[in-house]
Amino acid sequence: AQKITQTQPGMFVQEKEAVTLDCTYDTSDQSYGLFWYKQPSSGEMIFLIYQGSYDEQNATEGRYSLNFQKARKSANLVISASQLGDSAMYFCAMSFSGGSNYKLTFGKGTLLTVNP
Amino acid sequence: DGGITQSPKYLFRKEGQNVTLSCEQNLNHDAMYWYRQDPGQGLRLIYYSQIVNDFQKGDIAEGYSVSREKKESFPLTVTSAQKNPTAFYLCASSRVWEGRNEQFFGPGTRLTVL
C-alpha cells in the first residue's frame, strides 16, 4: 500500500528566507508521481509542482522546487524567498496507477507560517 | 473560464437528514473525485469516477452515495447512515497526460450537522 509521511506538523520561516517541507513516501511501484498542493485558509487546494518517478531532473516552478531523492524515497518541497502569502497548509501527495486507476494518496500536511 | 464549482459553500443539516453536495466541471475531464477533510488532517478519498455511469468506492465510502449521469457532474449524497458527517468536502477532476494524473480542485463545501 502507498503511504505519504509529512513529519512536520508546523513550520515557521522569516519572510524572504527559504524553507524546506519534508515528505517521504512508501511504494513498491516503479511508476508514480509526486505532487505538492497548497491549501490557504479559504480551503481550496492549489497545485504547486509535480515530479514523475522517471524524471531525472528535479522539478521547478518559479519559487518552488522539489528535491527528489528516489533512493531515499523523499520528495521535499523547497520554497525560496518566502512571502507572507505563502502561509498555508502544504500537502504532499502521490499518484499511482493500478490498471486504469489513478488515485492520489495525501499526507497529513504541514502548516507553514511566514513571519514578517 | 474553465474550472470546478461546488455548491453550496456552507451547508447545515439536522441529524437524520440526507443532503446532496453539488460538483460541476467544465474542464472536459473524464475522472472526478470526492474527498473528505477533517480539521488538521489530510484528504481522504470517498468515491471516484473515471467515466460516466461508473464509479468506485474510495477509502471511506460508508454512509455516502454518488452518481455520474453526465461527464460534467458528480453529486455526493451524505446519508443519515454517515455517523460523523461534519467535515469539509472537496471535489476534484483530473486529466491524465504523459502518465501524469493532475487533479484540479473545487472550492469545497463545509458541512455542519446540528
Short mmCIF file of C-alpha atoms in Angstrom, two decimals:
data_model
loop_
_atom_site.label_atom_id
_atom_site.label_comp_id
_atom_site.label_asym_id
_atom_site.label_seq_id
_atom_site.Cartn_x
_atom_site.Cartn_y
_atom_site.Cartn_z
CA ALA A 1 0.00 0.00 0.00
CA GLN A 2 1.11 3.52 -0.75
CA LYS A 3 1.81 5.88 2.13
CA ILE A 4 2.86 9.51 2.42
CA THR A 5 4.50 10.85 5.58
CA GLN A 6 4.90 14.51 6.44
CA THR A 7 6.71 14.67 9.77
CA GLN A 8 6.47 18.43 10.36
CA PRO A 9 3.02 19.44 11.69
CA GLY A 10 4.10 23.09 11.66
CA MET A 11 6.97 25.19 10.37
CA PHE A 12 7.95 28.83 10.84
CA VAL A 13 10.08 30.89 8.48
CA GLN A 14 11.07 34.52 8.24
CA GLU A 15 9.93 36.48 5.23
CA LYS A 16 12.43 36.31 2.34
CA GLU A 17 14.14 33.21 3.69
CA ALA A 18 13.99 29.73 2.14
CA VAL A 19 12.16 26.83 3.78
CA THR A 20 12.08 23.07 3.16
CA LEU A 21 8.97 21.00 3.82
CA ASP A 22 9.64 17.29 4.21
CA CYS A 23 7.83 14.44 2.51
CA THR A 24 8.68 10.76 2.44
CA TYR A 25 6.74 8.07 0.66
CA ASP A 26 6.46 4.34 0.55
CA THR A 27 5.53 2.36 -2.53
CA SER A 28 6.58 -0.76 -4.36
CA ASP A 29 5.50 0.68 -7.71
CA GLN A 30 8.17 1.77 -10.17
CA SER A 31 5.95 4.30 -11.89
CA TYR A 32 4.41 7.00 -9.76
CA GLY A 33 4.02 10.74 -9.48
CA LEU A 34 4.56 13.14 -6.61
CA PHE A 35 2.60 16.35 -6.12
CA TRP A 36 2.60 19.27 -3.76
CA TYR A 37 -0.56 21.26 -3.08
CA LYS A 38 -1.09 24.45 -1.11
CA GLN A 39 -4.26 24.99 0.92
CA PRO A 40 -4.80 28.56 2.19
CA SER A 41 -7.30 29.29 4.93
CA SER A 42 -10.02 29.66 2.27
CA GLY A 43 -9.85 25.88 1.79
CA GLU A 44 -9.18 25.48 -1.92
CA MET A 45 -6.36 23.17 -2.96
CA ILE A 46 -3.83 24.79 -5.28
CA PHE A 47 -1.48 22.66 -7.36
CA LEU A 48 2.17 23.73 -6.96
CA ILE A 49 4.55 21.24 -8.51
CA TYR A 50 4.85 17.72 -9.92
CA GLN A 51 7.68 15.16 -10.11
CA GLY A 52 7.48 11.93 -12.07
CA SER A 53 9.35 8.89 -10.78
CA TYR A 54 11.33 8.64 -14.01
CA ASP A 55 12.20 12.33 -14.23
CA GLU A 56 15.94 12.70 -13.91
CA GLN A 57 15.94 16.36 -13.01
CA ASN A 58 14.29 17.96 -10.00
CA ALA A 59 11.12 19.84 -10.87
CA THR A 60 10.98 23.61 -10.51
CA GLU A 61 8.08 26.06 -10.79
CA GLY A 62 9.02 29.65 -10.03
CA ARG A 63 9.92 29.88 -6.33
CA TYR A 64 9.04 26.22 -5.78
CA SER A 65 11.43 23.35 -6.33
CA LEU A 66 11.16 19.70 -5.49
CA ASN A 67 14.20 17.96 -4.01
CA PHE A 68 13.60 14.42 -5.29
CA GLN A 69 15.79 11.67 -3.81
CA LYS A 70 14.43 8.44 -5.23
CA ALA A 71 16.68 6.05 -3.30
CA ARG A 72 15.65 7.68 -0.03
CA LYS A 73 12.02 7.92 -1.17
CA SER A 74 11.81 11.57 -0.32
CA ALA A 75 10.26 14.48 -2.21
CA ASN A 76 10.86 17.64 -0.20
CA LEU A 77 9.39 20.97 -1.27
CA VAL A 78 11.71 23.97 -1.19
CA ILE A 79 10.18 27.45 -1.19
CA SER A 80 12.70 30.18 -1.87
CA ALA A 81 12.30 33.81 -0.79
CA SER A 82 9.22 33.18 1.37
CA GLN A 83 6.36 35.66 1.20
CA LEU A 84 3.60 36.38 3.72
CA GLY A 85 1.11 34.89 1.24
CA ASP A 86 2.90 31.55 1.47
CA SER A 87 1.38 30.99 4.90
CA ALA A 88 -0.87 27.97 4.39
CA MET A 89 -1.17 24.20 4.76
CA TYR A 90 1.00 22.24 2.36
CA PHE A 91 0.18 18.70 1.30
CA CYS A 92 2.38 16.14 -0.37
CA ALA A 93 0.54 13.57 -2.48
CA MET A 94 1.40 10.56 -4.59
CA SER A 95 -0.35 9.08 -7.56
CA PHE A 96 -0.03 5.55 -8.75
CA SER A 97 -1.65 3.61 -11.50
CA GLY A 98 -3.18 0.25 -10.94
CA GLY A 99 -4.72 -0.65 -14.24
CA SER A 100 -6.78 2.40 -15.09
CA ASN A 101 -7.00 3.69 -11.55
CA TYR A 102 -5.32 6.99 -10.97
CA LYS A 103 -5.81 7.95 -7.34
CA LEU A 104 -3.97 10.35 -5.10
CA THR A 105 -2.81 9.49 -1.60
CA PHE A 106 -2.25 12.54 0.61
CA GLY A 107 -0.05 13.17 3.61
CA LYS A 108 -1.45 14.91 6.69
CA GLY A 109 0.10 18.24 5.78
CA THR A 110 2.44 20.85 7.19
CA LEU A 111 1.21 24.24 8.37
CA LEU A 112 3.67 26.90 7.24
CA THR A 113 3.69 30.30 8.91
CA VAL A 114 5.73 33.11 7.36
CA ASN A 115 6.72 35.79 9.85
CA PRO A 116 7.32 39.41 8.78
CA ASP B 1 -13.13 30.28 -17.67
CA GLY B 2 -12.81 26.55 -17.07
CA GLY B 3 -13.00 25.21 -13.58
CA ILE B 4 -14.81 23.26 -10.91
CA THR B 5 -17.74 24.64 -8.98
CA GLN B 6 -19.15 23.28 -5.75
CA SER B 7 -22.35 24.33 -4.06
CA PRO B 8 -23.32 25.29 -1.52
CA LYS B 9 -20.25 26.73 0.17
CA TYR B 10 -21.75 26.16 3.63
CA LEU B 11 -24.40 23.58 4.46
CA PHE B 12 -26.17 22.85 7.70
CA ARG B 13 -28.03 19.62 8.27
CA LYS B 14 -30.13 18.20 11.03
CA GLU B 15 -29.33 14.73 12.24
CA GLY B 16 -31.17 12.07 10.27
CA GLN B 17 -31.38 14.08 7.05
CA ASN B 18 -29.79 13.25 3.74
CA VAL B 19 -28.04 16.10 1.93
CA THR B 20 -26.59 16.36 -1.56
CA LEU B 21 -23.45 18.31 -2.42
CA SER B 22 -23.08 19.53 -5.96
CA CYS B 23 -19.93 19.35 -8.08
CA GLU B 24 -19.74 20.55 -11.68
CA GLN B 25 -16.73 20.85 -14.00
CA ASN B 26 -16.32 22.31 -17.47
CA LEU B 27 -12.76 21.15 -18.00
CA ASN B 28 -13.84 18.15 -20.08
CA HIS B 29 -12.09 15.84 -17.65
CA ASP B 30 -13.09 12.20 -17.58
CA ALA B 31 -12.28 11.46 -13.94
CA MET B 32 -13.89 13.05 -10.89
CA TYR B 33 -13.32 12.55 -7.17
CA TRP B 34 -14.80 13.33 -3.76
CA TYR B 35 -12.61 13.86 -0.70
CA ARG B 36 -13.34 14.50 2.92
CA GLN B 37 -11.09 16.64 5.11
CA ASP B 38 -11.32 16.80 8.90
CA PRO B 39 -9.64 19.58 10.91
CA GLY B 40 -5.86 19.30 10.87
CA GLN B 41 -5.97 16.25 8.63
CA GLY B 42 -5.19 15.37 5.06
CA LEU B 43 -7.71 14.41 2.42
CA ARG B 44 -9.40 11.03 2.39
CA LEU B 45 -11.00 9.63 -0.73
CA ILE B 46 -14.74 8.90 -0.57
CA TYR B 47 -15.67 7.96 -4.15
CA TYR B 48 -14.23 8.40 -7.60
CA SER B 49 -15.45 8.02 -11.14
CA GLN B 50 -13.37 7.56 -14.26
CA ILE B 51 -16.19 7.53 -16.81
CA VAL B 52 -19.87 8.33 -16.99
CA ASN B 53 -22.18 5.78 -15.34
CA ASP B 54 -19.32 4.17 -13.46
CA PHE B 55 -17.81 4.90 -10.04
CA GLN B 56 -15.77 3.15 -7.36
CA LYS B 57 -15.60 3.32 -3.60
CA GLY B 58 -12.66 5.06 -2.03
CA ASP B 59 -11.27 4.56 1.43
CA ILE B 60 -14.24 5.90 3.42
CA ALA B 61 -17.37 5.31 1.28
CA GLU B 62 -19.69 4.11 4.06
CA GLY B 63 -22.62 6.47 4.57
CA TYR B 64 -22.12 8.21 1.20
CA SER B 65 -23.51 7.72 -2.28
CA VAL B 66 -22.74 9.22 -5.69
CA SER B 67 -24.00 9.25 -9.25
CA ARG B 68 -22.32 10.08 -12.56
CA GLU B 69 -25.02 10.54 -15.17
CA LYS B 70 -23.18 13.32 -17.01
CA LYS B 71 -19.49 13.89 -17.62
CA GLU B 72 -19.70 17.36 -16.08
CA SER B 73 -21.47 16.43 -12.85
CA PHE B 74 -20.63 14.22 -9.86
CA PRO B 75 -23.00 14.90 -6.93
CA LEU B 76 -22.34 13.43 -3.49
CA THR B 77 -25.13 12.47 -1.09
CA VAL B 78 -24.34 12.31 2.58
CA THR B 79 -26.86 9.92 4.05
CA SER B 80 -28.19 9.59 7.58
CA ALA B 81 -26.04 6.45 7.87
CA GLN B 82 -22.89 8.58 7.98
CA LYS B 83 -22.15 8.74 11.70
CA ASN B 84 -19.97 11.85 11.76
CA PRO B 85 -20.62 13.89 8.62
CA THR B 86 -19.39 17.28 9.86
CA ALA B 87 -16.35 17.99 7.66
CA PHE B 88 -15.00 19.90 4.68
CA TYR B 89 -15.77 18.20 1.35
CA LEU B 90 -13.65 18.72 -1.73
CA CYS B 91 -14.45 17.69 -5.27
CA ALA B 92 -11.75 17.24 -7.89
CA SER B 93 -11.41 16.31 -11.52
CA SER B 94 -8.38 15.12 -13.40
CA ARG B 95 -6.85 14.57 -16.75
CA VAL B 96 -4.19 12.00 -17.41
CA TRP B 97 -1.38 13.07 -19.74
CA GLU B 98 2.12 11.76 -20.16
CA GLY B 99 1.31 9.30 -17.37
CA ARG B 100 0.60 12.17 -15.02
CA ASN B 101 -2.69 12.41 -13.14
CA GLU B 102 -3.08 16.07 -12.21
CA GLN B 103 -6.12 16.78 -10.07
CA PHE B 104 -7.87 20.14 -10.02
CA PHE B 105 -9.99 21.01 -7.01
CA GLY B 106 -13.17 22.94 -6.41
CA PRO B 107 -13.52 25.48 -3.59
CA GLY B 108 -15.14 22.98 -1.21
CA THR B 109 -18.34 22.65 0.83
CA ARG B 110 -18.29 22.89 4.60
CA LEU B 111 -20.99 20.64 6.08
CA THR B 112 -22.12 21.02 9.67
CA VAL B 113 -24.56 18.71 11.37
CA LEU B 114 -26.64 20.45 14.01
#
